[in-house]
Short mmCIF file of C-alpha atoms in Angstrom, two decimals:
data_model
loop_
_atom_site.label_atom_id
_atom_site.label_comp_id
_atom_site.label_asym_id
_atom_site.label_seq_id
_atom_site.Cartn_x
_atom_site.Cartn_y
_atom_site.Cartn_z
CA VAL M 14 89.96 121.63 134.84
CA SER M 15 86.38 120.65 135.73
CA THR M 16 85.11 122.35 132.56
CA GLU M 17 87.64 120.48 130.41
CA PHE M 18 86.68 117.20 132.09
CA SER M 19 82.99 117.91 131.48
CA LEU M 20 83.58 118.67 127.80
CA SER M 21 85.71 115.54 127.37
CA SER M 22 83.14 113.38 129.15
CA SER M 23 80.37 114.77 126.95
CA LEU M 24 82.35 113.98 123.79
CA TYR M 25 83.01 110.43 125.03
CA PHE M 26 79.29 109.90 125.59
CA VAL M 27 78.38 111.43 122.22
CA ALA M 28 80.95 109.24 120.42
CA ALA M 29 79.72 106.08 122.16
CA ALA M 30 76.04 106.79 121.49
CA VAL M 31 76.42 107.97 117.88
CA PHE M 32 78.74 105.20 116.72
CA PHE M 33 76.75 102.51 118.52
CA PHE M 34 73.67 103.56 116.53
CA ALA M 35 75.74 103.96 113.35
CA GLY M 36 77.10 100.45 113.90
CA ILE M 37 73.56 99.08 114.21
CA VAL M 38 72.64 100.74 110.90
CA LYS M 39 75.72 99.22 109.26
CA GLY M 40 75.02 95.81 110.80
CA ILE M 41 71.46 95.74 109.45
CA LEU M 42 72.00 97.37 106.05
CA GLY M 43 75.69 96.57 105.43
CA ILE M 44 76.45 100.27 104.77
CA GLY M 45 75.98 103.70 106.28
CA LEU M 46 78.25 104.01 109.32
CA PRO M 47 80.11 107.20 108.24
CA THR M 48 76.95 108.84 106.87
CA THR M 49 74.94 108.03 110.00
CA ALA M 50 77.73 109.26 112.27
CA LEU M 51 78.23 112.52 110.36
CA THR M 52 74.49 113.18 110.32
CA PHE M 53 74.29 113.10 114.13
CA LEU M 54 77.75 114.37 115.07
CA THR M 55 77.22 117.65 113.22
CA LEU M 56 74.27 118.34 115.53
CA VAL M 57 76.60 118.63 118.53
CA VAL M 58 80.14 119.34 117.26
CA SER M 59 81.65 121.38 114.41
CA PRO M 60 81.76 119.76 110.95
CA LEU M 61 85.58 119.62 111.00
CA GLU M 62 85.55 117.94 114.40
CA ALA M 63 82.92 115.49 113.12
CA ILE M 64 84.99 114.36 110.14
CA GLY M 65 88.06 113.97 112.38
CA LEU M 66 86.09 111.96 114.92
CA ASN M 67 84.75 109.72 112.14
CA LEU M 68 88.21 108.50 111.13
CA ILE M 69 89.10 105.79 113.68
CA PRO M 70 85.65 104.14 113.94
CA MET M 71 85.32 104.02 110.15
CA THR M 72 88.77 102.48 109.75
CA VAL M 73 88.33 99.89 112.51
CA THR M 74 84.83 98.72 111.52
CA ASN M 75 85.79 98.36 107.86
CA MET M 76 88.98 96.47 108.75
CA TYR M 77 86.83 94.13 110.82
CA GLN M 78 84.44 93.74 107.89
CA PHE M 79 87.18 93.30 105.26
CA ALA M 80 89.03 90.70 107.36
CA LYS M 81 86.29 88.27 106.30
CA ALA M 82 86.58 89.14 102.58
CA GLN M 83 86.92 86.42 99.95
CA ASN M 84 89.44 86.44 97.08
CA ILE M 85 91.21 89.66 98.08
CA LYS M 86 93.75 89.48 95.20
CA ALA M 87 90.95 89.44 92.62
CA ILE M 88 89.28 92.44 94.29
CA VAL M 89 92.55 94.42 94.15
CA ARG M 90 93.23 93.49 90.51
CA ALA M 91 89.71 94.45 89.44
CA HIS M 92 89.54 97.79 91.28
CA TYR M 93 93.08 99.18 91.39
CA ARG M 94 92.15 102.06 89.05
CA PHE M 95 89.41 103.19 91.41
CA ALA M 96 91.74 102.86 94.42
CA LEU M 97 94.64 104.79 92.87
CA ILE M 98 92.77 107.84 91.61
CA MET M 99 90.66 107.97 94.78
CA SER M 100 93.73 107.81 97.04
CA GLY M 101 95.57 110.59 95.22
CA LEU M 102 92.61 112.97 95.34
CA LEU M 103 91.76 112.03 98.94
CA MET M 104 95.23 113.11 100.01
CA MET M 105 94.89 116.44 98.20
CA THR M 106 91.42 117.32 99.46
CA ALA M 107 92.14 116.13 103.03
CA LEU M 108 95.13 118.51 103.18
CA PHE M 109 92.87 121.45 102.27
CA ALA M 110 89.75 120.48 104.26
CA SER M 111 90.49 122.75 107.23
CA SER M 112 91.04 125.80 105.00
CA PHE M 113 87.48 125.75 103.60
CA GLY M 114 85.74 126.59 106.88
CA ASN M 115 82.85 124.98 108.72
CA ASN M 116 80.03 126.28 106.52
CA PHE M 117 81.57 124.86 103.34
CA ILE M 118 82.32 121.53 105.04
CA LYS M 119 78.76 121.45 106.39
CA LEU M 120 77.44 122.07 102.86
CA MET M 121 79.60 119.26 101.48
CA ILE M 122 78.49 116.86 104.22
CA SER M 123 74.83 117.68 103.53
CA PHE M 124 75.48 117.10 99.81
CA SER M 125 76.99 113.68 100.64
CA ILE M 126 74.02 112.76 102.84
CA LEU M 127 71.48 113.80 100.19
CA LEU M 128 73.52 111.97 97.52
CA PHE M 129 73.45 108.86 99.71
CA CYS M 130 69.65 109.15 99.95
CA ALA M 131 69.28 109.71 96.21
CA ASN M 132 71.41 106.65 95.52
CA ASN M 133 69.22 104.42 97.66
CA PHE M 134 65.97 105.92 96.36
CA PHE M 135 66.78 106.02 92.64
CA VAL M 136 70.14 104.58 91.53
CA LYS M 137 69.10 100.94 91.95
CA LYS M 138 67.36 101.40 88.62
CA TRP M 139 70.63 102.30 86.87
CA ARG M 140 73.10 99.71 85.58
CA MET M 141 76.50 99.92 83.89
CA ARG M 142 77.83 97.72 81.11
CA ASP M 143 80.80 95.54 82.04
CA GLU M 144 82.88 96.90 79.15
CA HIS M 145 82.48 100.43 80.56
CA ASP M 146 83.48 99.48 84.10
CA TYR M 147 86.99 100.95 83.88
CA LEU M 148 85.58 104.33 82.79
CA TRP M 149 83.14 104.38 85.70
CA GLN M 150 86.02 103.50 88.05
CA TYR M 151 87.83 106.67 86.99
CA PHE M 152 84.69 108.76 87.42
CA PHE M 153 83.60 107.41 90.78
CA GLY M 154 87.19 107.13 92.03
CA ALA M 155 87.64 110.85 91.35
CA SER M 156 84.25 111.62 92.94
CA SER M 157 85.18 109.64 96.04
CA GLY M 158 88.48 111.49 96.32
CA LEU M 159 86.99 114.94 95.90
CA ILE M 160 84.06 114.40 98.29
CA GLY M 161 85.83 112.12 100.75
CA GLY M 162 88.72 114.32 101.77
CA LEU M 163 86.34 117.15 102.65
CA THR M 164 83.73 115.04 104.43
CA SER M 165 85.27 111.63 105.37
CA ALA M 166 82.32 110.11 103.44
CA TRP M 167 84.07 108.72 100.37
CA GLY M 168 81.94 105.60 100.75
CA VAL M 169 78.94 107.36 99.16
CA PRO M 170 80.30 107.35 95.55
CA ILE M 171 81.65 103.82 96.20
CA THR M 172 78.13 102.71 97.12
CA ILE M 173 76.64 104.27 93.98
CA TYR M 174 79.32 102.62 91.82
CA LEU M 175 78.70 99.15 93.29
CA VAL M 176 74.92 99.48 93.03
CA MET M 177 75.25 100.44 89.36
CA LYS M 178 77.63 97.52 88.87
CA ASN M 179 74.94 95.21 90.31
CA VAL M 180 77.33 93.15 92.43
CA SER M 181 76.18 90.47 94.85
CA PRO M 182 75.70 91.38 98.54
CA ARG M 183 78.91 89.52 99.40
CA GLN M 184 80.89 91.34 96.70
CA PHE M 185 79.39 94.64 97.83
CA VAL M 186 80.67 94.16 101.38
CA ASP M 187 84.13 92.95 100.27
CA ILE M 188 84.78 95.56 97.55
CA SER M 189 83.47 98.52 99.57
CA GLY M 190 85.55 97.37 102.54
CA PHE M 191 88.69 97.31 100.38
CA LEU M 192 88.12 100.75 98.85
CA ILE M 193 87.24 102.40 102.15
CA ILE M 194 90.30 100.93 103.91
CA VAL M 195 92.57 102.02 101.03
CA GLY M 196 91.25 105.57 101.46
CA CYS M 197 91.88 105.66 105.20
CA LEU M 198 95.67 106.07 104.88
CA PRO M 199 95.79 109.20 102.66
CA VAL M 200 92.91 110.78 104.58
CA SER M 201 94.63 110.07 107.90
CA ILE M 202 97.83 111.70 106.68
CA GLY M 203 95.94 114.77 105.48
CA TYR M 204 93.83 115.15 108.63
CA VAL M 205 96.78 114.69 111.00
CA ALA M 206 98.95 117.11 109.02
CA THR M 207 96.28 119.84 109.18
CA ASP M 208 95.12 119.10 112.76
CA VAL M 209 91.63 118.04 111.70
CA PHE M 210 92.48 114.89 113.67
CA ASN M 211 94.45 115.61 116.84
CA ASP M 212 95.20 114.16 120.27
CA SER M 213 91.89 115.35 121.72
CA LEU M 214 89.99 113.09 119.29
CA LEU M 215 92.05 109.94 119.91
CA ILE M 216 90.18 108.60 122.96
CA PRO M 217 86.70 109.58 121.68
CA GLY M 218 87.62 107.97 118.36
CA LEU M 219 88.67 104.72 120.06
CA ILE M 220 85.50 104.76 122.16
CA GLY M 221 83.51 105.29 118.96
CA ALA M 222 85.33 102.39 117.29
CA VAL M 223 84.47 99.98 120.12
CA ALA M 224 80.87 101.23 120.21
CA GLY M 225 80.65 100.88 116.43
CA LEU M 226 81.84 97.26 116.55
CA VAL M 227 79.35 96.44 119.30
CA GLY M 228 76.56 98.16 117.36
CA PHE M 229 77.59 96.37 114.17
CA SER M 230 77.36 92.98 115.92
CA CYS M 231 73.96 93.91 117.40
CA GLY M 232 72.69 95.12 114.03
CA ALA M 233 73.83 91.92 112.31
CA SER M 234 71.97 89.85 114.92
CA PHE M 235 68.84 92.03 114.47
CA ARG M 236 68.90 91.54 110.70
CA GLU M 237 66.58 88.53 110.83
CA LEU M 238 64.16 90.19 113.25
CA ILE M 239 63.69 93.52 111.44
CA ASN M 240 62.34 94.19 107.97
CA PRO M 241 65.49 95.63 106.29
CA ASP M 242 63.50 97.48 103.59
CA LEU M 243 61.29 99.24 106.13
CA PHE M 244 64.26 100.07 108.36
CA GLN M 245 66.19 101.42 105.37
CA LYS M 246 63.29 103.67 104.33
CA LEU M 247 62.93 105.09 107.85
CA VAL M 248 66.67 105.76 108.08
CA LEU M 249 66.80 107.34 104.61
CA TRP M 250 63.91 109.72 105.29
CA MET M 251 65.57 110.70 108.57
CA PHE M 252 68.85 111.33 106.71
CA PHE M 253 67.02 113.30 104.03
CA ALA M 254 65.38 115.63 106.56
CA MET M 255 68.62 116.16 108.47
CA GLY M 256 70.59 116.67 105.26
CA LEU M 257 68.19 119.42 104.20
CA ARG M 258 68.44 121.01 107.65
CA MET M 259 72.23 120.98 107.43
CA ALA M 260 72.20 122.46 103.91
CA TYR M 261 69.86 125.21 105.08
CA SER M 262 72.12 125.96 108.05
CA ALA M 263 75.21 126.16 105.81
CA CYS M 264 73.47 128.42 103.29
CA SER M 265 72.26 130.65 106.14
CA GLY M 266 75.86 130.94 107.31
CA TYR M 267 76.74 132.34 103.89
CA GLY M 268 73.76 134.72 104.04
CA ILE M 269 72.03 132.98 101.12
CA LEU M 270 68.86 132.10 103.04
#
């Protein structure tokens, strides 16, 4: 009993600390809570446990963010293609996530982290034409579905899509909030059905959600005091190093390195 209590207490502390920091990152930059959380959680828990633990805080913080969105009907009308294809593939990949094993999930998470870094380092130079938007919605919607169900980080392709679309900061927050929330339902069904998310993660997840909201509020208040560009660069290089470490660990597990 004492061992179980110790393990539970440790997970509560880890969830609070990780999601508080992830919330600060999101509050300052407007993005990055799932990626930040996965980067640190996989240092102390299994990749499958990390993606399960990510579910509640990600849902709650994005609901809080999207509650302030403007012109929700227009957002839905403009991005329903993205939402539909993403949701269908999220359900499929979430149902199979547990069958791939920890090394594969770790490799996919590291890929998502490195993709997130590449987006912020390079993709800002890329732009899409408005007349091609619907085609990019299919592409990035499918990418979000395929990556997201296996990693709970379907926000990475969403971020790349919105950067290429060159939306305003306000539109970025509102549209990404909508697409992430839409994806939470199919992913939740898949993770619950396959026990990736179970009763043991409920309380840590709720603790993480509260910590994430507190961190988000702190980060938003720090936004005027910290140079966002410098903070972003520091966070990205940290992600890049940890993503490489995770990829190396996963490849070693397969006997490749």
